[in-house]
Short mmCIF file of C-alpha atoms in Angstrom, two decimals:
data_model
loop_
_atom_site.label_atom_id
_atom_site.label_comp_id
_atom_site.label_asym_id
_atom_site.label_seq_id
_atom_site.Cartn_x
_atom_site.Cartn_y
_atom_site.Cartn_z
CA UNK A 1 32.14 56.81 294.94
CA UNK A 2 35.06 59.02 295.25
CA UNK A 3 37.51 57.46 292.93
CA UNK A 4 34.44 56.78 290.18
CA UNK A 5 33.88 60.40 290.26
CA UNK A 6 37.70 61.19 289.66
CA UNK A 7 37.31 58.33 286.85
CA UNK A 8 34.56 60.24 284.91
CA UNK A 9 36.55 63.83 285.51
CA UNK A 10 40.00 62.15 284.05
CA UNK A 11 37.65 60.88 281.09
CA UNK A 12 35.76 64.01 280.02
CA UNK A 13 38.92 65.49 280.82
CA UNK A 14 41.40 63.14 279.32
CA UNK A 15 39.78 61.45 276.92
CA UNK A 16 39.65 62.36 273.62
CA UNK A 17 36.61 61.29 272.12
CA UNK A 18 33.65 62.08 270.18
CA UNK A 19 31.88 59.17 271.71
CA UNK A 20 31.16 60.43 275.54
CA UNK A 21 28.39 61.68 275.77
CA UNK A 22 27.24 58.83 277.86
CA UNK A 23 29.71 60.06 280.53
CA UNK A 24 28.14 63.13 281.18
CA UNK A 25 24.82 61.41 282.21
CA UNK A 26 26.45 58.93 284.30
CA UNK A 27 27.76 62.10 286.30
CA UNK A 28 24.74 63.38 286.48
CA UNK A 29 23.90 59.91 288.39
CA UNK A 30 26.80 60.53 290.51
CA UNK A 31 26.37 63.93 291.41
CA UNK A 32 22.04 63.20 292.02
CA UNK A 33 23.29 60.35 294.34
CA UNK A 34 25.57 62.62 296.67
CA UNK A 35 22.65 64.77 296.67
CA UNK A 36 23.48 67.46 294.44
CA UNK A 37 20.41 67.76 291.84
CA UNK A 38 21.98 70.88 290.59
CA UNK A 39 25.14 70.32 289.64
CA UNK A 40 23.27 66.38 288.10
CA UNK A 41 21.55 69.11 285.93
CA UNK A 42 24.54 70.86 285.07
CA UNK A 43 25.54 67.55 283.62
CA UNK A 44 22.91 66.27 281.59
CA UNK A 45 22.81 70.14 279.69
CA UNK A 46 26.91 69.27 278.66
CA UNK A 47 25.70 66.28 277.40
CA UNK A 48 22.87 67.88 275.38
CA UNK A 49 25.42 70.50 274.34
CA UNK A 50 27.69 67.77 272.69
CA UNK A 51 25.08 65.97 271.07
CA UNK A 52 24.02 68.98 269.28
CA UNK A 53 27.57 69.37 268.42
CA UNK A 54 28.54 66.44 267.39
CA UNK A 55 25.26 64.75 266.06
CA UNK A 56 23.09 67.95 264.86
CA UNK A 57 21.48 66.25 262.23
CA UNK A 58 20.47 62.94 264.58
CA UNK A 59 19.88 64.83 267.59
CA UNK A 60 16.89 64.59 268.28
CA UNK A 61 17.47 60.56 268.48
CA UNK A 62 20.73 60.70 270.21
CA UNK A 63 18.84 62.95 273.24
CA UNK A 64 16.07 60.49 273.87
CA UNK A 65 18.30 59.02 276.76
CA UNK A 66 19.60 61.98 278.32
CA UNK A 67 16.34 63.29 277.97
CA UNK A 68 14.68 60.10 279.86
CA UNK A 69 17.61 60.99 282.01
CA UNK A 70 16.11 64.41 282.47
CA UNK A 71 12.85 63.47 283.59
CA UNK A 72 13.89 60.74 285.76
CA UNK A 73 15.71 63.75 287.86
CA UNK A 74 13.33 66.43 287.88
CA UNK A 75 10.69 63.33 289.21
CA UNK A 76 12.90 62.58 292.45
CA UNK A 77 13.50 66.72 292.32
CA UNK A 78 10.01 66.95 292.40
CA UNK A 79 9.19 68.96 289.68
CA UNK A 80 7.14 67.21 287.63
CA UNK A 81 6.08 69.36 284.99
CA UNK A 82 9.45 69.28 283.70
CA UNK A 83 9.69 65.36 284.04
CA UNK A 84 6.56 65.75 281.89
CA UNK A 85 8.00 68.25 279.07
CA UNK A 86 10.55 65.96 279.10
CA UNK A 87 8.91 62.69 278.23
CA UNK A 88 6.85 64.52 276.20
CA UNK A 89 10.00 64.96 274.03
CA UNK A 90 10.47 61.12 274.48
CA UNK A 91 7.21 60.57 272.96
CA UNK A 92 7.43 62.98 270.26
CA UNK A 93 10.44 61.66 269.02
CA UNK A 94 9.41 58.29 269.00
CA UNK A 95 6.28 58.84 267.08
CA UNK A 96 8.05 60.87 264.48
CA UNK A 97 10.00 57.32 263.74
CA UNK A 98 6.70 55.97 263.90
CA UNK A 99 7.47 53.22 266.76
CA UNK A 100 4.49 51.82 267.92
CA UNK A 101 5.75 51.99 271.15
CA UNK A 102 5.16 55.86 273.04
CA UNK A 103 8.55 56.00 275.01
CA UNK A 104 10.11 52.75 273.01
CA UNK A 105 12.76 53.41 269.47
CA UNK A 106 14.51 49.79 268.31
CA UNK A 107 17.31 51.97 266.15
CA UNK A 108 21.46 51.35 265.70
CA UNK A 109 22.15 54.47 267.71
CA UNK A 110 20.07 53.25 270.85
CA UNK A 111 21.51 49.95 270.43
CA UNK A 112 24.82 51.82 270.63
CA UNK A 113 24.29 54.47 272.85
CA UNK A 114 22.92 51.17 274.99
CA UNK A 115 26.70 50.16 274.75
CA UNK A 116 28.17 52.67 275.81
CA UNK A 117 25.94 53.09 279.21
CA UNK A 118 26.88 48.95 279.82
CA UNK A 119 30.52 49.62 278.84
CA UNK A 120 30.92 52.57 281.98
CA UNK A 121 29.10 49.57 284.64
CA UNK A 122 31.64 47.13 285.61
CA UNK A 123 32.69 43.62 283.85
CA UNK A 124 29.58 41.90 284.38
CA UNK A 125 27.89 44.08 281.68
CA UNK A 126 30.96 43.84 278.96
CA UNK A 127 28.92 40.61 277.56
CA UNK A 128 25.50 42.71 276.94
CA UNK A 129 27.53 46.06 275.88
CA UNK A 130 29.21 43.96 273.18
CA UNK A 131 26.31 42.62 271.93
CA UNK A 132 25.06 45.81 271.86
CA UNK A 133 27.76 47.28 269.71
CA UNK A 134 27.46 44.07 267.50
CA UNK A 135 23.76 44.84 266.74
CA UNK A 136 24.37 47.78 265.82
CA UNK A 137 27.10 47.15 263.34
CA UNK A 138 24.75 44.63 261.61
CA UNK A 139 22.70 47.49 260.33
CA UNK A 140 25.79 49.85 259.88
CA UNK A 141 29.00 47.94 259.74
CA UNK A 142 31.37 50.97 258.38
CA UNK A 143 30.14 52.87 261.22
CA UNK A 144 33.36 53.98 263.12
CA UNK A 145 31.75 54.86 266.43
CA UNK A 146 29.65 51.27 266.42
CA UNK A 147 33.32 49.51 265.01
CA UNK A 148 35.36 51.76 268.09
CA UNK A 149 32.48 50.68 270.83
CA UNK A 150 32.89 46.55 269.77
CA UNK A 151 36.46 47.09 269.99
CA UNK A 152 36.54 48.28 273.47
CA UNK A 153 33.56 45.86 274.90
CA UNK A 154 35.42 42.96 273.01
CA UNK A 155 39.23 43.75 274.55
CA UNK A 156 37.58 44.40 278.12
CA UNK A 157 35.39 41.23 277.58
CA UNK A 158 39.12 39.40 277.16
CA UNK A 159 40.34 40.80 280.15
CA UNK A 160 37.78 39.92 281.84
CA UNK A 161 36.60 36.52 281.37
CA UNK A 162 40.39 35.17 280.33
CA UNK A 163 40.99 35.17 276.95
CA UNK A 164 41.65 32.28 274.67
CA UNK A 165 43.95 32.15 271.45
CA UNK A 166 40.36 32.41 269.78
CA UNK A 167 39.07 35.00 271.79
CA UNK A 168 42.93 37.13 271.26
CA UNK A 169 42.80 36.95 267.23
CA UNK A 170 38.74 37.90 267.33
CA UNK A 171 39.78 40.81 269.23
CA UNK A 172 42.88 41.81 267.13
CA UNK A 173 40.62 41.73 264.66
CA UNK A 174 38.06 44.40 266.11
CA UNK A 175 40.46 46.71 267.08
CA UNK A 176 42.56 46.60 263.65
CA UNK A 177 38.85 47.63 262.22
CA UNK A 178 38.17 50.13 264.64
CA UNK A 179 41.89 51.71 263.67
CA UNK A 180 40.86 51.07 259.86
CA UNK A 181 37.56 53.40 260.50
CA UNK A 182 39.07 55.49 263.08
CA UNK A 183 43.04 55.92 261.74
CA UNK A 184 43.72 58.85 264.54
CA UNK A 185 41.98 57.35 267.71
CA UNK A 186 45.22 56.68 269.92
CA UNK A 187 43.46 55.40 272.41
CA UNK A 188 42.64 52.16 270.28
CA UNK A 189 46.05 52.07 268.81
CA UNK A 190 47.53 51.88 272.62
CA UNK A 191 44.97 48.73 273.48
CA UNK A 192 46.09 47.08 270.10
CA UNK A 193 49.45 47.06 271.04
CA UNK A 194 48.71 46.02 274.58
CA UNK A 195 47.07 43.03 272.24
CA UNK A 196 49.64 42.51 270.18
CA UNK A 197 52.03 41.88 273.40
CA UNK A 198 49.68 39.46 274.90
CA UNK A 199 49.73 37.33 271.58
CA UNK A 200 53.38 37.16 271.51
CA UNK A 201 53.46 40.14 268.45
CA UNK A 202 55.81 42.96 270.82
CA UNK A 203 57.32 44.37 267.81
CA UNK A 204 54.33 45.27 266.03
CA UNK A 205 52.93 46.24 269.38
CA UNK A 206 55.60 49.18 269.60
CA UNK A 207 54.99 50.37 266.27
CA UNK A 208 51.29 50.94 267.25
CA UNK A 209 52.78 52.84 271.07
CA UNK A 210 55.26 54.74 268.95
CA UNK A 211 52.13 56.14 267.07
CA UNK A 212 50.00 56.46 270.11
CA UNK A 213 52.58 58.64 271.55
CA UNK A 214 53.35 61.20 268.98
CA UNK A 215 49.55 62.20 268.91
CA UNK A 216 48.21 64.16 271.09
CA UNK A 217 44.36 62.91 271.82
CA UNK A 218 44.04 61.16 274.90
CA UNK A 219 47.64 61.74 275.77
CA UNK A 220 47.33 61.02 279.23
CA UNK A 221 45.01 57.71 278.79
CA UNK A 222 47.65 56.76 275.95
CA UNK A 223 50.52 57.21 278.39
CA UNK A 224 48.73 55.13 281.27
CA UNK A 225 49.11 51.81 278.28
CA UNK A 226 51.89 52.60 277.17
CA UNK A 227 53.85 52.63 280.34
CA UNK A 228 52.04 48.90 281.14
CA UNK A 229 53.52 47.94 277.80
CA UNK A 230 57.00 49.05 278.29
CA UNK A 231 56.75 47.40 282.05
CA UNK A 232 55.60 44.19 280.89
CA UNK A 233 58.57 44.61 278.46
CA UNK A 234 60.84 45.27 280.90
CA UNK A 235 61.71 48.62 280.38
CA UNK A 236 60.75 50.13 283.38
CA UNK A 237 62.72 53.29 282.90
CA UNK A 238 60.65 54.20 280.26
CA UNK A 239 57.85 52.77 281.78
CA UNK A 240 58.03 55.20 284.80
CA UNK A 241 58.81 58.40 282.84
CA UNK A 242 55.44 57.89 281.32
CA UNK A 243 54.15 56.51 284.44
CA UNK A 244 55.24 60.11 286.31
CA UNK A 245 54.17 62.57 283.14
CA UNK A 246 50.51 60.64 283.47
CA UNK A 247 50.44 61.72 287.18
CA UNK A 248 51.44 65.47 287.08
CA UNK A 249 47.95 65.66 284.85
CA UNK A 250 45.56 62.50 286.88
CA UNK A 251 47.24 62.38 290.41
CA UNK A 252 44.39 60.88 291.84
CA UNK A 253 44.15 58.06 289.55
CA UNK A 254 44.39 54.44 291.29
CA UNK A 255 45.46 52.66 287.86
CA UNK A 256 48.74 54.76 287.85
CA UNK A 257 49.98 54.60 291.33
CA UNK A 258 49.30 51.07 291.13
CA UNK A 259 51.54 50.20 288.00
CA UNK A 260 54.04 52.99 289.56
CA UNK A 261 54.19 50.39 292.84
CA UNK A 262 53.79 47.48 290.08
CA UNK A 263 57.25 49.09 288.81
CA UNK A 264 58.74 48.97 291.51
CA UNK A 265 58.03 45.58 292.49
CA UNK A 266 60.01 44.71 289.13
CA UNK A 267 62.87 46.79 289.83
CA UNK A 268 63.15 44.66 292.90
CA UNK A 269 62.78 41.17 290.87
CA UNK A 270 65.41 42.44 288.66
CA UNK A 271 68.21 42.90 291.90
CA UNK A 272 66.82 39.30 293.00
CA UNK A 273 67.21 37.40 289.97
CA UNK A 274 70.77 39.25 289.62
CA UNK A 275 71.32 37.79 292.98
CA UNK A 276 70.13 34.36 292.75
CA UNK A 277 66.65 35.02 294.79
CA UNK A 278 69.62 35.71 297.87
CA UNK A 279 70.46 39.55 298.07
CA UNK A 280 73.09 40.61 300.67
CA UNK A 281 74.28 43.58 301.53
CA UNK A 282 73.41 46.44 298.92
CA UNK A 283 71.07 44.55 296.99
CA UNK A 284 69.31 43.24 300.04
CA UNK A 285 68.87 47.23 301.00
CA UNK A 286 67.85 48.28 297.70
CA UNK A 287 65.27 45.14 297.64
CA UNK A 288 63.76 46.50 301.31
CA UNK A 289 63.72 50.06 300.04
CA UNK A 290 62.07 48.99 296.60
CA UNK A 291 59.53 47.01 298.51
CA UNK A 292 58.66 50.07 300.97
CA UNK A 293 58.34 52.69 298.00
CA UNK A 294 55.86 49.53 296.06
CA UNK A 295 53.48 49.66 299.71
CA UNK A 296 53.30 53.35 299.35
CA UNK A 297 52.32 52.85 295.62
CA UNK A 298 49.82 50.01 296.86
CA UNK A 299 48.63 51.71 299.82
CA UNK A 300 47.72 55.20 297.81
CA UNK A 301 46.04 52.78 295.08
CA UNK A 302 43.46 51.02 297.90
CA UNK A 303 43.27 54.88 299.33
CA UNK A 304 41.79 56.27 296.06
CA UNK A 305 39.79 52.87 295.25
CA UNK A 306 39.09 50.32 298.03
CA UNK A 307 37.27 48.14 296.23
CA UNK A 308 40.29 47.05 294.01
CA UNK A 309 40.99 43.82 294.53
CA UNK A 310 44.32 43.27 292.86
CA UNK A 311 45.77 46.05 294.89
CA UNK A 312 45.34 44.12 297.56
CA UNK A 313 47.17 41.23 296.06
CA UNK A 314 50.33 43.46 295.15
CA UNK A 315 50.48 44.97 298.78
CA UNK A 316 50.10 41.44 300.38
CA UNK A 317 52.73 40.12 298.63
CA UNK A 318 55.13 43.01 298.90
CA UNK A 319 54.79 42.97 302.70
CA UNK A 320 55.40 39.37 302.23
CA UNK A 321 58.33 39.83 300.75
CA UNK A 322 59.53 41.54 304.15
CA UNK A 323 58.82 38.82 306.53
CA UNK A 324 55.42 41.11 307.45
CA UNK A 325 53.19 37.75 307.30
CA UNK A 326 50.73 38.87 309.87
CA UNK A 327 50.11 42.38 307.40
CA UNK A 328 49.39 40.27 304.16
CA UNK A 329 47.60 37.55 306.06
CA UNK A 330 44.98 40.23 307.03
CA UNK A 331 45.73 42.10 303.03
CA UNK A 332 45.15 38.64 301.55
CA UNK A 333 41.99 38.24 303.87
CA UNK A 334 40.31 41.58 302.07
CA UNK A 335 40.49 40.46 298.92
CA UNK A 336 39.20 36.83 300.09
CA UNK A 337 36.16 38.26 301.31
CA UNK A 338 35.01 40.65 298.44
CA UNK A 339 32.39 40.13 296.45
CA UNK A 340 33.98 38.77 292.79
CA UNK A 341 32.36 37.97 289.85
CA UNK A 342 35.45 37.68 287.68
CA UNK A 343 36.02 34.37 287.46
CA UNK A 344 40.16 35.56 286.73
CA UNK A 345 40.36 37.49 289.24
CA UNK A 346 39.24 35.20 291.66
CA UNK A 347 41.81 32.56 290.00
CA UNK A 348 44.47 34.60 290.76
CA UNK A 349 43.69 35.89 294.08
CA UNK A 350 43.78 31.82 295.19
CA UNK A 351 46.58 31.27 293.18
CA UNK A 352 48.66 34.09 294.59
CA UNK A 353 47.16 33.13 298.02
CA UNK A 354 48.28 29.87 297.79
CA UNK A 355 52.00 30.63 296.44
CA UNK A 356 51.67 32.55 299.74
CA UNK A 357 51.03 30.04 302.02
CA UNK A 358 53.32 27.51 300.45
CA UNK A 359 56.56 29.30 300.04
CA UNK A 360 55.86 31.89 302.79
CA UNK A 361 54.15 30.37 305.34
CA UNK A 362 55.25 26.64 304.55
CA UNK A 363 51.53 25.29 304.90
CA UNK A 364 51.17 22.71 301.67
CA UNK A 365 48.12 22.13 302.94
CA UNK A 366 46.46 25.31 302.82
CA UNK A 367 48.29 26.29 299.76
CA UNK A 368 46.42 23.02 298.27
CA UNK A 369 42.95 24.01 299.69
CA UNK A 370 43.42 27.41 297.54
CA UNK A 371 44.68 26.25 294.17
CA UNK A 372 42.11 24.22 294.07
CA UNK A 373 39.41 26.65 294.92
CA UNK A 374 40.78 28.42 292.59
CA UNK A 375 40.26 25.89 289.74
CA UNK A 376 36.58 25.86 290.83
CA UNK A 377 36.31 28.77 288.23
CA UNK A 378 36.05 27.31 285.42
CA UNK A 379 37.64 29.90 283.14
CA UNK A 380 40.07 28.71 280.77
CA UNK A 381 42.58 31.42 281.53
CA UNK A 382 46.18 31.66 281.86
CA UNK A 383 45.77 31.90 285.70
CA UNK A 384 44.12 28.31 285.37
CA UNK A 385 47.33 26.61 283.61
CA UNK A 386 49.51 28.60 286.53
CA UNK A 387 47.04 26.75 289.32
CA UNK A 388 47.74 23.76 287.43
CA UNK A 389 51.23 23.83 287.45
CA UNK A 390 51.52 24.70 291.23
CA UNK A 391 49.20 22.09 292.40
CA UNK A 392 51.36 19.24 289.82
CA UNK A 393 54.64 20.64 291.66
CA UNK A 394 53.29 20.62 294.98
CA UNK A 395 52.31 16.81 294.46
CA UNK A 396 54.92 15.64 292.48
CA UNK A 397 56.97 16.94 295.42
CA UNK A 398 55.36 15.05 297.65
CA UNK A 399 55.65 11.76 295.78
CA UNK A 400 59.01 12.48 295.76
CA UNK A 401 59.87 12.79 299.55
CA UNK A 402 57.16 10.13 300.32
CA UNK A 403 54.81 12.35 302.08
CA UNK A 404 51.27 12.23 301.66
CA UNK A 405 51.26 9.75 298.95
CA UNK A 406 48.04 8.76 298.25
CA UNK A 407 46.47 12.21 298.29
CA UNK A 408 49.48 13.19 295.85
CA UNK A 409 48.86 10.51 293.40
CA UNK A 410 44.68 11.79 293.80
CA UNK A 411 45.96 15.01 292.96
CA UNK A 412 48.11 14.08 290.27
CA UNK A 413 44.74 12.10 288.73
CA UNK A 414 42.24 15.32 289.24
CA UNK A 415 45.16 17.53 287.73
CA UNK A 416 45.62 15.09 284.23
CA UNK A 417 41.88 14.63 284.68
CA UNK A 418 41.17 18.73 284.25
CA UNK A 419 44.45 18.74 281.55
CA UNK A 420 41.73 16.39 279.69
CA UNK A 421 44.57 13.51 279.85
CA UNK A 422 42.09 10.60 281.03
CA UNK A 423 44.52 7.89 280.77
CA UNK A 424 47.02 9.88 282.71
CA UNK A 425 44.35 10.54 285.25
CA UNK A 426 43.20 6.65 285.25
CA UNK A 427 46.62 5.44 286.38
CA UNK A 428 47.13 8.44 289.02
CA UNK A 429 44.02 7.04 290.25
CA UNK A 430 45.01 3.52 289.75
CA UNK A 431 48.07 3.92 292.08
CA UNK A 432 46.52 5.79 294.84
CA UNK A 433 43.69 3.20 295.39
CA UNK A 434 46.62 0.33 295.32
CA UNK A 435 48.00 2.60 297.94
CA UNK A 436 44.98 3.13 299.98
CA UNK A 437 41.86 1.25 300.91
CA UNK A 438 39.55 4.00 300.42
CA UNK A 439 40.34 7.24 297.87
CA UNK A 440 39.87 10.63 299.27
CA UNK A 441 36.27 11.87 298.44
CA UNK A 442 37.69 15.32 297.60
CA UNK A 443 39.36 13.87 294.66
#
């Protein structure tokens, strides 16, 4: 609860945007569920306040949720004639669009402010806040809040469920609209460069940073993406001097100490690779003392937001890194045993699980069990192709030093098998049962 609070403050803060309104009521949530009806009040008035600003003319249909909102409070407050003046407002409204429905209004800016409400509840509702965003665009496609809304639902639906070469140019797509409608929202400029990187298109992904940078709305959200783009670059100089001016204004924010530890973490790949994966001497120092200051990044992250699941990746496999196998054993374990619906995430968690017990703790066998739990999740995500490389390695290894040779060769078939390479598969198969009376059932 604490760290989604500081996540709505940094965004009504932070955020430049005429499209939060839906913020303010989700605070209100927040601050009814810690008990403090009040200040929840407080909250749903600054929304009211902006809509009036902002939509005067439509304001009366932009309020119907915050006004729902209101009489949902005052009915757990207990003061019920104002829950009624309040749906009376409801109803009014609605009639006046003559919807046969009292308390019911089937209109572009429900569908949208509907969005918005899905977009601030976690992955699992990016699917139905897109669609949202896409109805509402079929009534009003030039309409640069609806076009700004699909963009965001359809880059965090990428992230989320993996995305596809499809799935990248559809979203390019959205957010190069979004910009068209919206030509001074840096916010959407920073996530089309982040885009642009993914798809191989750097260059033209600076361009768009360059521009995010020199303007000043949502400096410090702008700052947060550009820093990830100039570390997965490999310029993490610049990537921490944004990294440290986006702390002095959110210092509670888990995203930036964890790409601050993330940075860190590739300062200390840099001084391996220099040394051939074997530092000595000074560069074995600097990797220890790079891999302390990344668990202090990781540890503050999983502080401010213990329900981040990635965090716990990073600081298992920096105190990996240090021979500390019995602290990421019980990091890794955390992470296991959360609750994940992203299929991705819970690719990577086994893969990086895996990679943990095969190189770390020298347990094939485990490392197996994980890569291919990991390929239970169906997702066709980048993750997926790494599991898939691991587990070929692992078994073509095996072949090779004529250990475990008939589970190899089954592995070898199920990984051709889930490449879609059937005759591949067939004669991995073929050569394990001439090898064995009876093929592994697992396979």
């Amino acid at each position: 609860m604490p760290d989604l609070e500081n996540r709505i403050f940094d965004e009504i803060e932070f955020l430049d945007t005429k499209y939060n309104v839906g913020i303010h009521n989700l605070l209100a949530y927040v601050k009814h569920l810690k008990g403090q009806n009040e200040e929840a009040l407080k909250s749903l008035r600054e929304a009211e306040d902006l809509i009036q600003e902002e939509h005067g003319d439509q304001s009366g249909m932009r309020s119907l949720v915050t006004w729902g909102n209101y009489a949902w409070l005052y009915y757990h407050m207990g003061r019920l004639a104002e829950a009624q003046t309040y749906l009376d407002k409801v109803e009014n409204t609605c009639k006046k669009f003559a919807n046969p429905s009292s308390y019911r209004i089937d209109c572009p800016q429900m569908d949208c402010e509907e969005g918005w409400a899905l977009l601030k509840c976690g992955g699992k509702n990016y699917k139905r806040a897109k669609a949202c965003f896409e109805k509402a665009l079929e009534v009003d496609p030039e309409n640069p809040e609806f076009s700004t809304g699909y963009a965001i639902a359809t880059y965090r639906l990428d992230g989320f469920t993996g995305a596809t070469q499809m799935s990248k140019a559809f979203c390019l797509n959205t957010l190069k609209q979004a910009i068209r409608l919206n030509p001074e929202d840096a916010y959407i400029k920073a996530l089309l460069a982040l885009k642009l990187q993914d798809v191989g298109q750097e260059a033209e992904g600076e361009k768009y940073i360059e521009e995010a940078l020199t303007n000043t709305s949502s400096q410090t959200y702008v700052l947060r993406y550009a820093a990830k783009f100039y570390r997965r670059k490999g310029s993490l100089d610049k990537a921490f001097q944004l990294l440290q001016e986006a702390l002095k204004a959110t210092p509670s924010s888990a995203f930036v100490h964890h790409q601050i530890g993330l940075c860190y973490r590739g300062q200390m790949i840099q001084i391996k690779k220099a040394a051939n994966c074997k530092p000595r001497g000074q560069d074995r120092e600097n990797v220890n003392r790079l891999v302390g200051l990344a668990i202090d990044e990781f540890q503050k992250t999983l502080t401010l937001r213990p329900t981040f699941e990635l965090a716990y990746v990073s600081l298992a496999n920096m105190y990996a890194e240090i021979g500390h196998y019995r602290k990421a054993e019980d990091t890794f374990q955390k992470a296991l045993y959360m609750k994940i619906i992203d299929d991705c995430l819970l690719q990577e968690i086994h893969y990086q699980y895996g990679r943990f017990q095969e190189f770390h703790l020298k347990s094939e066998d485990k490392a197996i069990i994980h890569y291919l739990k990991g390929l239970k999740a169906e997702n066709m995500s980048y993750t997926r192709k790494k599991l898939l490389n691991a587990l070929e390695k692992l078994a073509k290894r095996r072949v090779h030093q004529n250990e475990c040779v008939v589970e190899s060769f089954s592995l070898l078939g199920l990984i051709h098998k889930l490449k879609g390479q059937v005759s591949e598969a067939l004669v991995c198969y073929e050569e394990a049962l001439r090898l064995a009376d009876h093929l592994n059932t697992m396979f």
